[in-house]
GROMACS .gro file of C-alpha atoms in nm:
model
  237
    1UNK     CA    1  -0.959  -2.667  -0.008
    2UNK     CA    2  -0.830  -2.392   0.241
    3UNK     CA    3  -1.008  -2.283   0.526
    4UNK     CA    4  -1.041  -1.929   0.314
    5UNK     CA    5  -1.167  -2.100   0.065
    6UNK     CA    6  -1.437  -2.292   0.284
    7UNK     CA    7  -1.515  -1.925   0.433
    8UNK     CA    8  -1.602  -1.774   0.087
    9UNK     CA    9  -1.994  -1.739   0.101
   10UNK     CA   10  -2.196  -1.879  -0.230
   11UNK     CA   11  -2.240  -1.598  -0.372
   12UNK     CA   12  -2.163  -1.465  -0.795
   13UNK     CA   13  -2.065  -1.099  -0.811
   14UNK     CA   14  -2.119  -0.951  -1.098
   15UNK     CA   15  -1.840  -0.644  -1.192
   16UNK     CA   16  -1.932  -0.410  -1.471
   17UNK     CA   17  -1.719  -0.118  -1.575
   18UNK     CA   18  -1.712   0.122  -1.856
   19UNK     CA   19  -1.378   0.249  -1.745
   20UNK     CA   20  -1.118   0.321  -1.462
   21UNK     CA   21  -0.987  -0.075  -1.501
   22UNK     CA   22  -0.753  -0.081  -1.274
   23UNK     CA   23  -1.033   0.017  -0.999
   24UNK     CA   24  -1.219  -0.268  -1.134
   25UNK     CA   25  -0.999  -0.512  -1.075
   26UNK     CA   26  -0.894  -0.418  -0.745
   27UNK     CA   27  -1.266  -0.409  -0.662
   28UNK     CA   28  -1.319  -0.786  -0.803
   29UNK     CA   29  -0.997  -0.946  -0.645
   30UNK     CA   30  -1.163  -0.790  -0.317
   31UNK     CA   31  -1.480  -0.982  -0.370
   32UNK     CA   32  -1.266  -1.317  -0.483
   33UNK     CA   33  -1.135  -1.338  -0.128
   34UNK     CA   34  -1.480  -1.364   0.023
   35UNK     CA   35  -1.712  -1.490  -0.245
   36UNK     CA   36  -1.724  -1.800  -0.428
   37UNK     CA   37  -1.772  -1.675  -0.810
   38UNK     CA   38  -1.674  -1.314  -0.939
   39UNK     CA   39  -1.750  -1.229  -1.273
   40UNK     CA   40  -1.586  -0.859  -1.456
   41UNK     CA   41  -1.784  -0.793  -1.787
   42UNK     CA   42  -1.513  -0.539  -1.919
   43UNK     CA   43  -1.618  -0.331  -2.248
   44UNK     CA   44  -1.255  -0.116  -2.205
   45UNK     CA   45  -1.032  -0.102  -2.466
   46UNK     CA   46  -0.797  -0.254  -2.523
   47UNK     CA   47  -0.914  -0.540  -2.376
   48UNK     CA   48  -0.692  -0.720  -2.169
   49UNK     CA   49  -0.451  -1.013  -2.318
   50UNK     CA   50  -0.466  -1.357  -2.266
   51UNK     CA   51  -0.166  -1.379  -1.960
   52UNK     CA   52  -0.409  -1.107  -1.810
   53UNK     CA   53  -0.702  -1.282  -1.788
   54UNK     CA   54  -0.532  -1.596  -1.692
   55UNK     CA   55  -0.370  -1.432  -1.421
   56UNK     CA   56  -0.768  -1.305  -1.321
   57UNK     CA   57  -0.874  -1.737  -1.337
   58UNK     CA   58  -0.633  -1.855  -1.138
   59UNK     CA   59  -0.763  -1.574  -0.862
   60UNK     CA   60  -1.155  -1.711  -0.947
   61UNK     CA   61  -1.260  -1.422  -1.175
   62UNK     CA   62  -1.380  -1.506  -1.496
   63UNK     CA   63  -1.281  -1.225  -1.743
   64UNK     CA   64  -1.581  -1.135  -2.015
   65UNK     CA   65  -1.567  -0.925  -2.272
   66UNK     CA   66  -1.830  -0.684  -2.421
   67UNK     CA   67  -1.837  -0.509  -2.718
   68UNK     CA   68  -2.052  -0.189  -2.741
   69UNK     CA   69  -2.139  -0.104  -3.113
   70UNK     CA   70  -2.312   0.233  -2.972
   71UNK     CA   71  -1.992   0.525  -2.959
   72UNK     CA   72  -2.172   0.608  -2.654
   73UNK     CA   73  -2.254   0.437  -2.328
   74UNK     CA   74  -2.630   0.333  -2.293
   75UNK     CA   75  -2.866   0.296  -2.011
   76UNK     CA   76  -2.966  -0.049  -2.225
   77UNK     CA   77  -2.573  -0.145  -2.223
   78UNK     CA   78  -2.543  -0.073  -1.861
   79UNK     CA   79  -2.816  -0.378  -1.851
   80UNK     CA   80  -2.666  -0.619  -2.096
   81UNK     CA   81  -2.342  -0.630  -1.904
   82UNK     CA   82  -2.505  -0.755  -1.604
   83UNK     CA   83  -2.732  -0.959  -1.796
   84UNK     CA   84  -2.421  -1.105  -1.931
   85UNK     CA   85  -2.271  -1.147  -1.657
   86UNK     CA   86  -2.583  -1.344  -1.435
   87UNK     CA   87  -2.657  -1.579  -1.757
   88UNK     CA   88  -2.290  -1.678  -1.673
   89UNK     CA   89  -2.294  -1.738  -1.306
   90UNK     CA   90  -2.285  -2.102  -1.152
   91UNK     CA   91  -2.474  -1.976  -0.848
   92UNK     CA   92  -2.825  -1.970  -0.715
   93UNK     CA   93  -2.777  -1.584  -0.527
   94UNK     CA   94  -2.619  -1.277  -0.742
   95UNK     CA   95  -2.552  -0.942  -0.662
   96UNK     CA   96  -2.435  -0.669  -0.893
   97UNK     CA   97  -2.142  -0.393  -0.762
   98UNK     CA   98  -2.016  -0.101  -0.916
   99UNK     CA   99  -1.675  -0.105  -1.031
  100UNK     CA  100  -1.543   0.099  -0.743
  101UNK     CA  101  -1.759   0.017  -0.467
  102UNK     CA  102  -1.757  -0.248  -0.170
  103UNK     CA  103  -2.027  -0.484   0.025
  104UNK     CA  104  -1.918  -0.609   0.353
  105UNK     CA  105  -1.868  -0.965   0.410
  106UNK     CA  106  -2.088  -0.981   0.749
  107UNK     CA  107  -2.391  -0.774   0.510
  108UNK     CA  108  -2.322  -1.037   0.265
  109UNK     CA  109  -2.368  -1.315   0.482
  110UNK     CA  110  -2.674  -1.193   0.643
  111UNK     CA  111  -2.865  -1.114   0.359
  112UNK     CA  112  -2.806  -1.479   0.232
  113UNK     CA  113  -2.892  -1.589   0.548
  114UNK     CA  114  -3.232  -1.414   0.537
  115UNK     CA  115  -3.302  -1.564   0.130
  116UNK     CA  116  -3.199  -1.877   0.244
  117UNK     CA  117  -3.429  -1.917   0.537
  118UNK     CA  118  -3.716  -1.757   0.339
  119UNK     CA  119  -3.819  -1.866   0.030
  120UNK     CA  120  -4.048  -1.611  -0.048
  121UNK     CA  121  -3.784  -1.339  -0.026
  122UNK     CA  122  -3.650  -1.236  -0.346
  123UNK     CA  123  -3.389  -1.012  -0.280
  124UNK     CA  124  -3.248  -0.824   0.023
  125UNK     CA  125  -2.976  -0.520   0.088
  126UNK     CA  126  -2.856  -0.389   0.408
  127UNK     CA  127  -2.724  -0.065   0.573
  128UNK     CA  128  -2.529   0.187   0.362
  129UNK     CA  129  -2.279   0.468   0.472
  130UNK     CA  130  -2.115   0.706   0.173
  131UNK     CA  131  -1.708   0.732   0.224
  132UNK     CA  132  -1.553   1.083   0.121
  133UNK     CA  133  -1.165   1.295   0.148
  134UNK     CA  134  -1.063   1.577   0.158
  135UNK     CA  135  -0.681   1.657   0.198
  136UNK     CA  136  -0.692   1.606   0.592
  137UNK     CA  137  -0.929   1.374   0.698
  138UNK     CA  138  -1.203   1.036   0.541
  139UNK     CA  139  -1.527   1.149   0.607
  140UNK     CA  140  -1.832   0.911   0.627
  141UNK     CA  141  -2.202   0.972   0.665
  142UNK     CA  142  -2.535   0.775   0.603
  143UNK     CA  143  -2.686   0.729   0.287
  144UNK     CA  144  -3.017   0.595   0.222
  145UNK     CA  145  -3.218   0.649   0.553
  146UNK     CA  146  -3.515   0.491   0.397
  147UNK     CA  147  -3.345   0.166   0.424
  148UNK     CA  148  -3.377   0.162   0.834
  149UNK     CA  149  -3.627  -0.116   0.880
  150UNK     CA  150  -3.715  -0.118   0.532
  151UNK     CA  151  -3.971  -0.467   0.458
  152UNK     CA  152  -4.123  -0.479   0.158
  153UNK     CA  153  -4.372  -0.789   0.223
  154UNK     CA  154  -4.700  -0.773   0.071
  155UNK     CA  155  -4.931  -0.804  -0.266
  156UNK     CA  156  -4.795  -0.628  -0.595
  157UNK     CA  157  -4.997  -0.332  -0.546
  158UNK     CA  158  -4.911  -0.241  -0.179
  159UNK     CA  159  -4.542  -0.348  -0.296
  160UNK     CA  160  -4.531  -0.047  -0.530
  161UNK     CA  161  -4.696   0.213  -0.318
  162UNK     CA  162  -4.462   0.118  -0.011
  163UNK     CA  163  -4.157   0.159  -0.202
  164UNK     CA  164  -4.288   0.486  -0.404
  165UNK     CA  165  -4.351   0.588  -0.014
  166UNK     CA  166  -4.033   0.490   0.097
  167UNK     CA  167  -3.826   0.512  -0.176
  168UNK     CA  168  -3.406   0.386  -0.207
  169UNK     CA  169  -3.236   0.186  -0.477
  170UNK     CA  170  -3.255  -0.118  -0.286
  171UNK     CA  171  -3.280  -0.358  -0.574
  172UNK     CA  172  -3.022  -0.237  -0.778
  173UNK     CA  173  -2.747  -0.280  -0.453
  174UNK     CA  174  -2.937  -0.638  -0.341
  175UNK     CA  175  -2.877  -0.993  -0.305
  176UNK     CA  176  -3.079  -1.176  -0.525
  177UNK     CA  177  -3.210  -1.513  -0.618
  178UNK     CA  178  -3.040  -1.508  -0.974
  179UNK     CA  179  -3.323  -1.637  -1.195
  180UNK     CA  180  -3.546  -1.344  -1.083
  181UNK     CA  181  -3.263  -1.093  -1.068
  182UNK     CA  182  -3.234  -1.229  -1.496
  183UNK     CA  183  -3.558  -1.172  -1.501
  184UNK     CA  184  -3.651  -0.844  -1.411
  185UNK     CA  185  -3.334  -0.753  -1.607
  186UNK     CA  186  -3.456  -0.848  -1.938
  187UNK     CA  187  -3.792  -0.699  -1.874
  188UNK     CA  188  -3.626  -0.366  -1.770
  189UNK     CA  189  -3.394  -0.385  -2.120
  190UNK     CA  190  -3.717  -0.426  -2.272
  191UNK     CA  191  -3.885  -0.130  -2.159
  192UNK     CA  192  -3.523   0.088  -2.208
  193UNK     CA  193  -3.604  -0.041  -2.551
  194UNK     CA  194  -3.904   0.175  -2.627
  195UNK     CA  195  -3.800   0.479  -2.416
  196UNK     CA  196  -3.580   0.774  -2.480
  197UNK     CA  197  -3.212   0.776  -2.436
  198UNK     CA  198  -3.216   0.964  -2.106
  199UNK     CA  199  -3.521   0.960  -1.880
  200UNK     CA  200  -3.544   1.075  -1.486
  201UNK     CA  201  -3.669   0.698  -1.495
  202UNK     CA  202  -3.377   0.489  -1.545
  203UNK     CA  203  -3.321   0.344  -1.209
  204UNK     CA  204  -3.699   0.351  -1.107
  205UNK     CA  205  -3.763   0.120  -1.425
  206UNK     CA  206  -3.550  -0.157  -1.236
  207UNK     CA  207  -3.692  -0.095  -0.869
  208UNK     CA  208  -4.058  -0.093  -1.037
  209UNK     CA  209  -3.994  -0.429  -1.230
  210UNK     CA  210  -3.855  -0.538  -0.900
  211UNK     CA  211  -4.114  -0.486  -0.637
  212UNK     CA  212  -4.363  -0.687  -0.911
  213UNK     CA  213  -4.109  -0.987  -0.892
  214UNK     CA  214  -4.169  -1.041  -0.562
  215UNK     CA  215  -4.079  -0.909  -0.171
  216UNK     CA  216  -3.737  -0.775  -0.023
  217UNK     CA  217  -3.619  -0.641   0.295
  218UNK     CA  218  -3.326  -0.458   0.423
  219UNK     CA  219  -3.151  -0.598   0.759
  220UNK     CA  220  -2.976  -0.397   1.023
  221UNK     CA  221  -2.658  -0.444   0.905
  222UNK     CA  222  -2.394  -0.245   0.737
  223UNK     CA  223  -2.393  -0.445   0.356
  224UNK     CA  224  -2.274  -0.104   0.140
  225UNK     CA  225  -1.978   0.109   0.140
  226UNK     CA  226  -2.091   0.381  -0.138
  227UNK     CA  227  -1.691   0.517  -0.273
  228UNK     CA  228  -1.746   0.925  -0.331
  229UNK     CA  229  -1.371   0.912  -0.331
  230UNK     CA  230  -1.363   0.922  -0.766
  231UNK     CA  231  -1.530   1.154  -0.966
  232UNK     CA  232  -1.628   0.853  -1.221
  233UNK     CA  233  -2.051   0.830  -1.237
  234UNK     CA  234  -2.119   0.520  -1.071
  235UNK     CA  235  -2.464   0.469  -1.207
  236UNK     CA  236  -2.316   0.354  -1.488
  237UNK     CA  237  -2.097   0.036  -1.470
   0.00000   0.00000   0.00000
């Protein structure tokens, strides 16, 4: 084993995409070089051939394809591919990323750090700063202020209230112990089930089902760089 390899933290990443491949895959050979397990549930067509994929294995990213019967992309597909991917994973700790979208390796570490030396943490995200261009000059700014010092440690029902008081996607961009993060999944596809198409509650669903799973925290450091570079909707991956 190389000492890269002995670096790579124990981590799964799951990478879902709807399209923009080639952004995919750059984003899950980045997370092959410092994590132990990537996994790219791809539903683009045509899907890639078998020298493809082989050349993905042999760089520790296992290659899964999903077929959408709906001509449209659904808020309950968007769920399935992840669920896919988790069911799949060899690892205790899972985090989902957006197809064009980074977590630091330092933000990484520390939030498995913080699961690791507390059981009764669930999942955990860090700091998050938004990357833009213009024809001149990268701009970067905060995103998610609410995330500063954000603990989320306490019964169900003071769980829910702090986070409706404080709110950020923080589960949706966490670190999570993978058999709740499959969990709240499939309970969050199950409520997508009986709901309209498009609701303002598709994200909330997730952080709701969440906070009842158990407690989470954000640490200090920078975990997410959010890519406002493309023009792709990144919700939806």
């Amino acid at each position: 084993m190389s000492d890269l390899d002995k670096n790579k933290l124990n981590i799964t990443v799951l990478v879902s995409s709807y399209s923009q491949r080639n952004i995919t895959i750059e984003t899950a050979l980045y997370y092959s070089k410092i994590c132990s397990e990537v996994i790219l549930v791809d539903e683009q067509k045509p899907f890639l051939c078998e020298s493809e994929t082989d050349s993905l294995k042999n760089k520790n990213i296992k290659y899964v394809v999903y077929e959408n019967n709906n001509v449209q992309m659904s808020v309950y597909s968007v769920y399935e591919k992840r669920l896919l991917a988790a069911k799949k994973s060899k690892n205790e700790f899972v985090v989902h990323s957006n197809h064009d979208e980074r977590y630091t390796y330092n933000g990484l570490q520390a939030c498995l750090k913080e699961l690791e030396n507390d059981s009764d943490l669930i999942f955990c995200s860090g700091q998050a700063i938004a990357v833009r261009k213009d024809d001149f000059k990268i701009h970067y700014s905060r995103s998610y202020e609410n995330l500063n010092e954000y603990e989320n440690i306490n019964s169900i029902k003071d769980r829910l209230l702090h986070h409706s008081e404080q709110y950020a996607p923080i589960a949706h961009y966490s670190l999570w112990r993978k058999k709740y993060y499959i969990n709240v999944t499939e309970k969050t596809m199950q409520i997508h089930k009986t709901m309209p198409t498009k609701t303002i509650m598709e994200e909330v669903i997730f952080e709701l089902a969440a906070d009842i799973a158990g407690n989470s925290k954000a640490i200090s450091q920078l975990y997410w760089i959010r890519n406002r570079v493309n023009s792709i909707t990144h919700n939806y991956n």
